[in-house]
């Protein structure tokens, strides 16, 4: 135990967590600062949250971001799940190598290259940039993350369960919906949340593919930060942190509850 909990290990953990989370804690604290100067503490106040909710341009950007995130995450989850099923269940088909490469390419592709290529595509087909181009771009780069998460769960899935369902009269589609999908649902939900978080966080690709009336919240924040950081920006970031933290906690609770139910079912069967 002495070697495992030496002062060096404890110091490394403390400094590591401080490096990661101390800036976030300071951001949250200074979002309640009375002063307009973010580096000077002048007392506790929530006035910047009031200023934020009176800023119509910021609210419009948040609404665009939310709609893009919900739509792109949902479509990417459906397509990514289908891609994962194809890669796991169909071991050989013509063009498998090309299909696999196209699915996983956005994982290693720089955001600048992805954004520029999508911009050239939309310009070449004369597709006006706006809400739908940003949504399509987010579907494109988040689909691969969903496919990776779902595929890792499908690899360990017992196919005999589906075969038993089909022996009892289910069609392959019914067997998938009633047997496979409930088992892999935690992975599907995790993929959706990951895609939604990536959409909320994206700045580079959205900058290339957005147009008039389709300014996302990261783009709005970046444009205002270039003129100087204000406590209102800290308030926006604090709300985003709270939303992401809440989502992570909900997903963790769901996964733990699912694990408890599975363990209880296994004990009852034994």
Short mmCIF file of C-alpha atoms in Angstrom, two decimals:
data_model
loop_
_atom_site.label_atom_id
_atom_site.label_comp_id
_atom_site.label_asym_id
_atom_site.label_seq_id
_atom_site.Cartn_x
_atom_site.Cartn_y
_atom_site.Cartn_z
CA UNK A 1 0.00 0.00 0.00
CA UNK A 2 2.90 2.35 0.74
CA UNK A 3 4.19 2.08 -2.81
CA UNK A 4 0.76 2.53 -4.32
CA UNK A 5 -0.05 5.62 -2.25
CA UNK A 6 3.30 7.36 -2.18
CA UNK A 7 3.54 11.14 -2.03
CA UNK A 8 4.59 11.20 -5.66
CA UNK A 9 1.45 9.35 -6.75
CA UNK A 10 -0.81 11.52 -4.59
CA UNK A 11 0.85 14.70 -5.87
CA UNK A 12 0.53 13.55 -9.47
CA UNK A 13 -3.18 12.85 -9.04
CA UNK A 14 -3.81 16.17 -7.27
CA UNK A 15 -1.92 18.25 -9.83
CA UNK A 16 -3.50 16.33 -12.70
CA UNK A 17 -7.05 16.94 -11.48
CA UNK A 18 -6.21 20.55 -10.62
CA UNK A 19 -4.85 21.13 -14.13
CA UNK A 20 -8.01 19.67 -15.67
CA UNK A 21 -10.75 21.02 -13.43
CA UNK A 22 -9.46 24.12 -11.66
CA UNK A 23 -10.04 26.37 -14.73
CA UNK A 24 -13.61 25.05 -14.96
CA UNK A 25 -14.20 25.75 -11.26
CA UNK A 26 -12.84 29.29 -11.62
CA UNK A 27 -15.04 29.86 -14.67
CA UNK A 28 -18.13 28.82 -12.72
CA UNK A 29 -17.17 30.98 -9.72
CA UNK A 30 -16.53 34.09 -11.80
CA UNK A 31 -19.84 33.69 -13.61
CA UNK A 32 -21.35 34.97 -10.34
CA UNK A 33 -19.00 37.95 -10.17
CA UNK A 34 -20.54 41.39 -9.68
CA UNK A 35 -17.76 43.12 -11.61
CA UNK A 36 -17.57 43.29 -15.38
CA UNK A 37 -13.87 42.46 -15.10
CA UNK A 38 -13.52 38.69 -14.95
CA UNK A 39 -10.22 38.85 -13.04
CA UNK A 40 -11.49 41.14 -10.25
CA UNK A 41 -13.90 39.73 -7.68
CA UNK A 42 -16.42 42.38 -6.58
CA UNK A 43 -18.99 40.24 -4.79
CA UNK A 44 -21.62 37.59 -5.51
CA UNK A 45 -24.26 38.40 -8.11
CA UNK A 46 -26.51 36.61 -10.61
CA UNK A 47 -27.04 39.66 -12.80
CA UNK A 48 -25.02 38.21 -15.67
CA UNK A 49 -27.45 35.33 -15.96
CA UNK A 50 -30.21 37.89 -16.26
CA UNK A 51 -28.19 39.72 -18.92
CA UNK A 52 -27.71 36.42 -20.71
CA UNK A 53 -31.41 35.63 -20.90
CA UNK A 54 -32.09 39.13 -22.21
CA UNK A 55 -29.53 38.71 -25.00
CA UNK A 56 -31.71 37.65 -27.94
CA UNK A 57 -28.80 36.90 -30.26
CA UNK A 58 -27.29 34.52 -27.70
CA UNK A 59 -30.65 32.82 -27.16
CA UNK A 60 -31.10 32.39 -30.91
CA UNK A 61 -27.65 30.83 -31.19
CA UNK A 62 -28.45 28.47 -28.30
CA UNK A 63 -31.73 27.46 -29.96
CA UNK A 64 -29.96 26.73 -33.26
CA UNK A 65 -27.32 24.69 -31.43
CA UNK A 66 -29.94 22.69 -29.55
CA UNK A 67 -31.94 21.89 -32.69
CA UNK A 68 -28.83 20.93 -34.65
CA UNK A 69 -27.59 18.75 -31.78
CA UNK A 70 -30.86 16.89 -31.26
CA UNK A 71 -31.48 16.26 -34.95
CA UNK A 72 -27.92 15.37 -35.91
CA UNK A 73 -27.43 13.10 -32.88
CA UNK A 74 -30.66 11.21 -33.60
CA UNK A 75 -29.92 10.66 -37.28
CA UNK A 76 -26.27 9.81 -36.57
CA UNK A 77 -27.35 7.27 -33.94
CA UNK A 78 -29.68 5.50 -36.37
CA UNK A 79 -27.14 5.44 -39.20
CA UNK A 80 -24.22 4.60 -36.90
CA UNK A 81 -26.13 1.70 -35.36
CA UNK A 82 -26.99 0.33 -38.80
CA UNK A 83 -23.35 0.70 -39.88
CA UNK A 84 -22.17 -1.13 -36.76
CA UNK A 85 -24.65 -3.97 -37.36
CA UNK A 86 -23.45 -4.28 -40.96
CA UNK A 87 -19.79 -4.41 -39.96
CA UNK A 88 -20.35 -7.00 -37.23
CA UNK A 89 -22.99 -9.24 -38.80
CA UNK A 90 -21.86 -9.22 -42.44
CA UNK A 91 -18.28 -10.44 -42.46
CA UNK A 92 -17.84 -10.38 -46.25
CA UNK A 93 -19.42 -8.21 -48.89
CA UNK A 94 -18.13 -6.35 -51.91
CA UNK A 95 -16.69 -3.02 -50.90
CA UNK A 96 -16.41 -3.84 -47.18
CA UNK A 97 -12.92 -2.33 -46.92
CA UNK A 98 -14.06 0.88 -48.60
CA UNK A 99 -17.19 1.03 -46.45
CA UNK A 100 -15.19 0.54 -43.26
CA UNK A 101 -12.74 3.24 -44.27
CA UNK A 102 -15.52 5.69 -45.09
CA UNK A 103 -17.24 5.04 -41.75
CA UNK A 104 -14.11 5.52 -39.66
CA UNK A 105 -12.36 8.21 -41.72
CA UNK A 106 -13.86 11.16 -39.76
CA UNK A 107 -12.25 9.76 -36.59
CA UNK A 108 -8.77 10.61 -37.84
CA UNK A 109 -9.62 13.41 -40.26
CA UNK A 110 -8.72 16.91 -39.03
CA UNK A 111 -11.76 19.11 -38.49
CA UNK A 112 -10.39 21.71 -40.87
CA UNK A 113 -10.20 19.18 -43.70
CA UNK A 114 -13.69 17.86 -42.95
CA UNK A 115 -15.18 21.34 -42.79
CA UNK A 116 -13.44 22.50 -45.96
CA UNK A 117 -14.43 19.42 -47.94
CA UNK A 118 -18.06 19.75 -46.87
CA UNK A 119 -18.00 23.43 -47.77
CA UNK A 120 -16.71 22.62 -51.27
CA UNK A 121 -19.40 19.95 -51.61
CA UNK A 122 -22.22 22.31 -50.68
CA UNK A 123 -20.88 25.02 -52.96
CA UNK A 124 -20.47 22.61 -55.89
CA UNK A 125 -24.09 21.41 -55.64
CA UNK A 126 -25.34 24.96 -55.01
CA UNK A 127 -26.75 24.08 -51.60
CA UNK A 128 -27.32 27.27 -49.61
CA UNK A 129 -25.48 27.18 -46.32
CA UNK A 130 -27.59 27.38 -43.20
CA UNK A 131 -29.25 25.17 -40.62
CA UNK A 132 -29.42 22.07 -42.81
CA UNK A 133 -25.81 22.22 -43.96
CA UNK A 134 -24.60 22.43 -40.35
CA UNK A 135 -26.86 19.52 -39.42
CA UNK A 136 -25.62 17.36 -42.30
CA UNK A 137 -22.03 18.19 -41.40
CA UNK A 138 -22.56 17.17 -37.78
CA UNK A 139 -24.23 13.93 -38.85
CA UNK A 140 -21.23 13.19 -41.05
CA UNK A 141 -18.55 13.49 -38.38
CA UNK A 142 -20.55 12.12 -35.39
CA UNK A 143 -21.83 8.99 -37.15
CA UNK A 144 -18.47 7.25 -36.84
CA UNK A 145 -18.35 7.74 -33.06
CA UNK A 146 -21.75 6.10 -32.68
CA UNK A 147 -20.64 3.21 -34.90
CA UNK A 148 -17.55 2.59 -32.76
CA UNK A 149 -19.53 2.58 -29.49
CA UNK A 150 -22.31 0.31 -30.77
CA UNK A 151 -19.92 -2.03 -32.58
CA UNK A 152 -17.95 -2.64 -29.37
CA UNK A 153 -21.17 -3.85 -27.73
CA UNK A 154 -22.35 -5.93 -30.68
CA UNK A 155 -19.07 -7.84 -30.81
CA UNK A 156 -19.86 -9.45 -27.46
CA UNK A 157 -23.56 -10.06 -28.19
CA UNK A 158 -24.72 -13.68 -28.14
CA UNK A 159 -26.32 -14.41 -31.53
CA UNK A 160 -28.04 -17.48 -30.13
CA UNK A 161 -30.56 -15.16 -28.46
CA UNK A 162 -31.67 -13.83 -31.83
CA UNK A 163 -31.73 -17.34 -33.28
CA UNK A 164 -33.94 -18.52 -30.42
CA UNK A 165 -36.34 -15.64 -31.04
CA UNK A 166 -36.54 -16.51 -34.73
CA UNK A 167 -37.17 -20.17 -33.87
CA UNK A 168 -40.14 -18.98 -31.80
CA UNK A 169 -41.65 -17.20 -34.81
CA UNK A 170 -40.03 -13.76 -34.92
CA UNK A 171 -38.85 -12.30 -38.18
CA UNK A 172 -35.21 -11.10 -38.27
CA UNK A 173 -36.42 -7.51 -37.86
CA UNK A 174 -38.64 -8.42 -34.91
CA UNK A 175 -35.84 -10.41 -33.31
CA UNK A 176 -33.52 -7.43 -33.61
CA UNK A 177 -36.05 -4.97 -32.19
CA UNK A 178 -37.25 -7.21 -29.34
CA UNK A 179 -34.03 -9.00 -28.39
CA UNK A 180 -30.90 -7.30 -29.71
CA UNK A 181 -31.88 -3.64 -29.37
CA UNK A 182 -32.83 -3.84 -25.66
CA UNK A 183 -29.48 -5.49 -24.90
CA UNK A 184 -27.39 -2.95 -26.81
CA UNK A 185 -29.59 0.00 -25.81
CA UNK A 186 -27.07 1.38 -23.25
CA UNK A 187 -24.46 1.55 -26.02
CA UNK A 188 -26.95 3.20 -28.38
CA UNK A 189 -27.87 5.78 -25.74
CA UNK A 190 -24.18 6.39 -25.01
CA UNK A 191 -23.54 6.88 -28.71
CA UNK A 192 -26.41 9.37 -28.93
CA UNK A 193 -25.11 11.35 -25.97
CA UNK A 194 -21.60 11.37 -27.41
CA UNK A 195 -22.90 12.60 -30.78
CA UNK A 196 -25.01 15.28 -29.08
CA UNK A 197 -22.05 16.45 -26.99
CA UNK A 198 -19.77 16.60 -30.03
CA UNK A 199 -22.39 18.65 -31.86
CA UNK A 200 -22.69 21.11 -28.97
CA UNK A 201 -18.91 21.45 -28.81
CA UNK A 202 -18.16 21.83 -32.52
CA UNK A 203 -16.78 25.14 -33.73
CA UNK A 204 -14.51 24.47 -36.70
CA UNK A 205 -16.85 22.43 -38.92
CA UNK A 206 -19.83 24.64 -38.11
CA UNK A 207 -17.79 27.72 -39.05
CA UNK A 208 -17.21 26.29 -42.53
CA UNK A 209 -20.75 25.07 -43.16
CA UNK A 210 -22.96 27.66 -41.45
CA UNK A 211 -24.69 30.55 -43.14
CA UNK A 212 -26.97 33.49 -42.33
CA UNK A 213 -29.33 32.67 -39.48
CA UNK A 214 -27.43 29.52 -38.51
CA UNK A 215 -24.90 30.82 -35.98
CA UNK A 216 -24.27 28.18 -33.34
CA UNK A 217 -23.52 28.90 -29.71
CA UNK A 218 -19.77 28.01 -29.91
CA UNK A 219 -19.47 30.37 -32.89
CA UNK A 220 -21.26 33.13 -30.96
CA UNK A 221 -19.08 32.62 -27.90
CA UNK A 222 -15.90 32.63 -29.98
CA UNK A 223 -16.87 35.84 -31.76
CA UNK A 224 -17.53 37.60 -28.45
CA UNK A 225 -14.43 36.22 -26.72
CA UNK A 226 -12.27 37.78 -29.43
CA UNK A 227 -13.50 41.16 -28.17
CA UNK A 228 -12.86 40.23 -24.54
CA UNK A 229 -14.15 37.77 -21.99
CA UNK A 230 -17.14 38.95 -19.97
CA UNK A 231 -18.95 37.31 -17.03
CA UNK A 232 -21.87 36.73 -19.43
CA UNK A 233 -19.67 34.34 -21.40
CA UNK A 234 -18.82 32.61 -18.13
CA UNK A 235 -22.54 32.28 -17.41
CA UNK A 236 -23.15 30.63 -20.79
CA UNK A 237 -20.31 28.18 -20.24
CA UNK A 238 -21.56 27.41 -16.71
CA UNK A 239 -25.00 26.51 -18.06
CA UNK A 240 -23.41 24.26 -20.70
CA UNK A 241 -21.28 22.56 -18.03
CA UNK A 242 -24.39 21.99 -15.90
CA UNK A 243 -26.28 20.47 -18.85
CA UNK A 244 -23.41 18.14 -19.78
CA UNK A 245 -22.88 17.11 -16.15
CA UNK A 246 -26.58 16.37 -15.76
CA UNK A 247 -26.55 14.24 -18.90
CA UNK A 248 -23.52 12.29 -17.71
CA UNK A 249 -25.12 11.66 -14.32
CA UNK A 250 -28.37 10.48 -15.90
CA UNK A 251 -26.48 8.13 -18.22
CA UNK A 252 -24.45 6.77 -15.30
CA UNK A 253 -27.60 6.16 -13.24
CA UNK A 254 -29.28 4.44 -16.18
CA UNK A 255 -26.28 2.17 -16.76
CA UNK A 256 -26.05 1.25 -13.06
CA UNK A 257 -29.78 0.52 -12.91
CA UNK A 258 -29.52 -1.60 -16.05
CA UNK A 259 -26.60 -3.54 -14.56
CA UNK A 260 -28.54 -4.13 -11.34
CA UNK A 261 -31.56 -5.41 -13.27
CA UNK A 262 -29.37 -7.72 -15.36
CA UNK A 263 -27.67 -9.08 -12.22
CA UNK A 264 -31.03 -9.61 -10.55
CA UNK A 265 -32.38 -11.42 -13.62
CA UNK A 266 -29.28 -13.63 -13.71
CA UNK A 267 -29.71 -14.56 -10.04
CA UNK A 268 -33.38 -15.39 -10.59
CA UNK A 269 -32.54 -17.60 -13.57
CA UNK A 270 -29.87 -19.45 -11.61
#
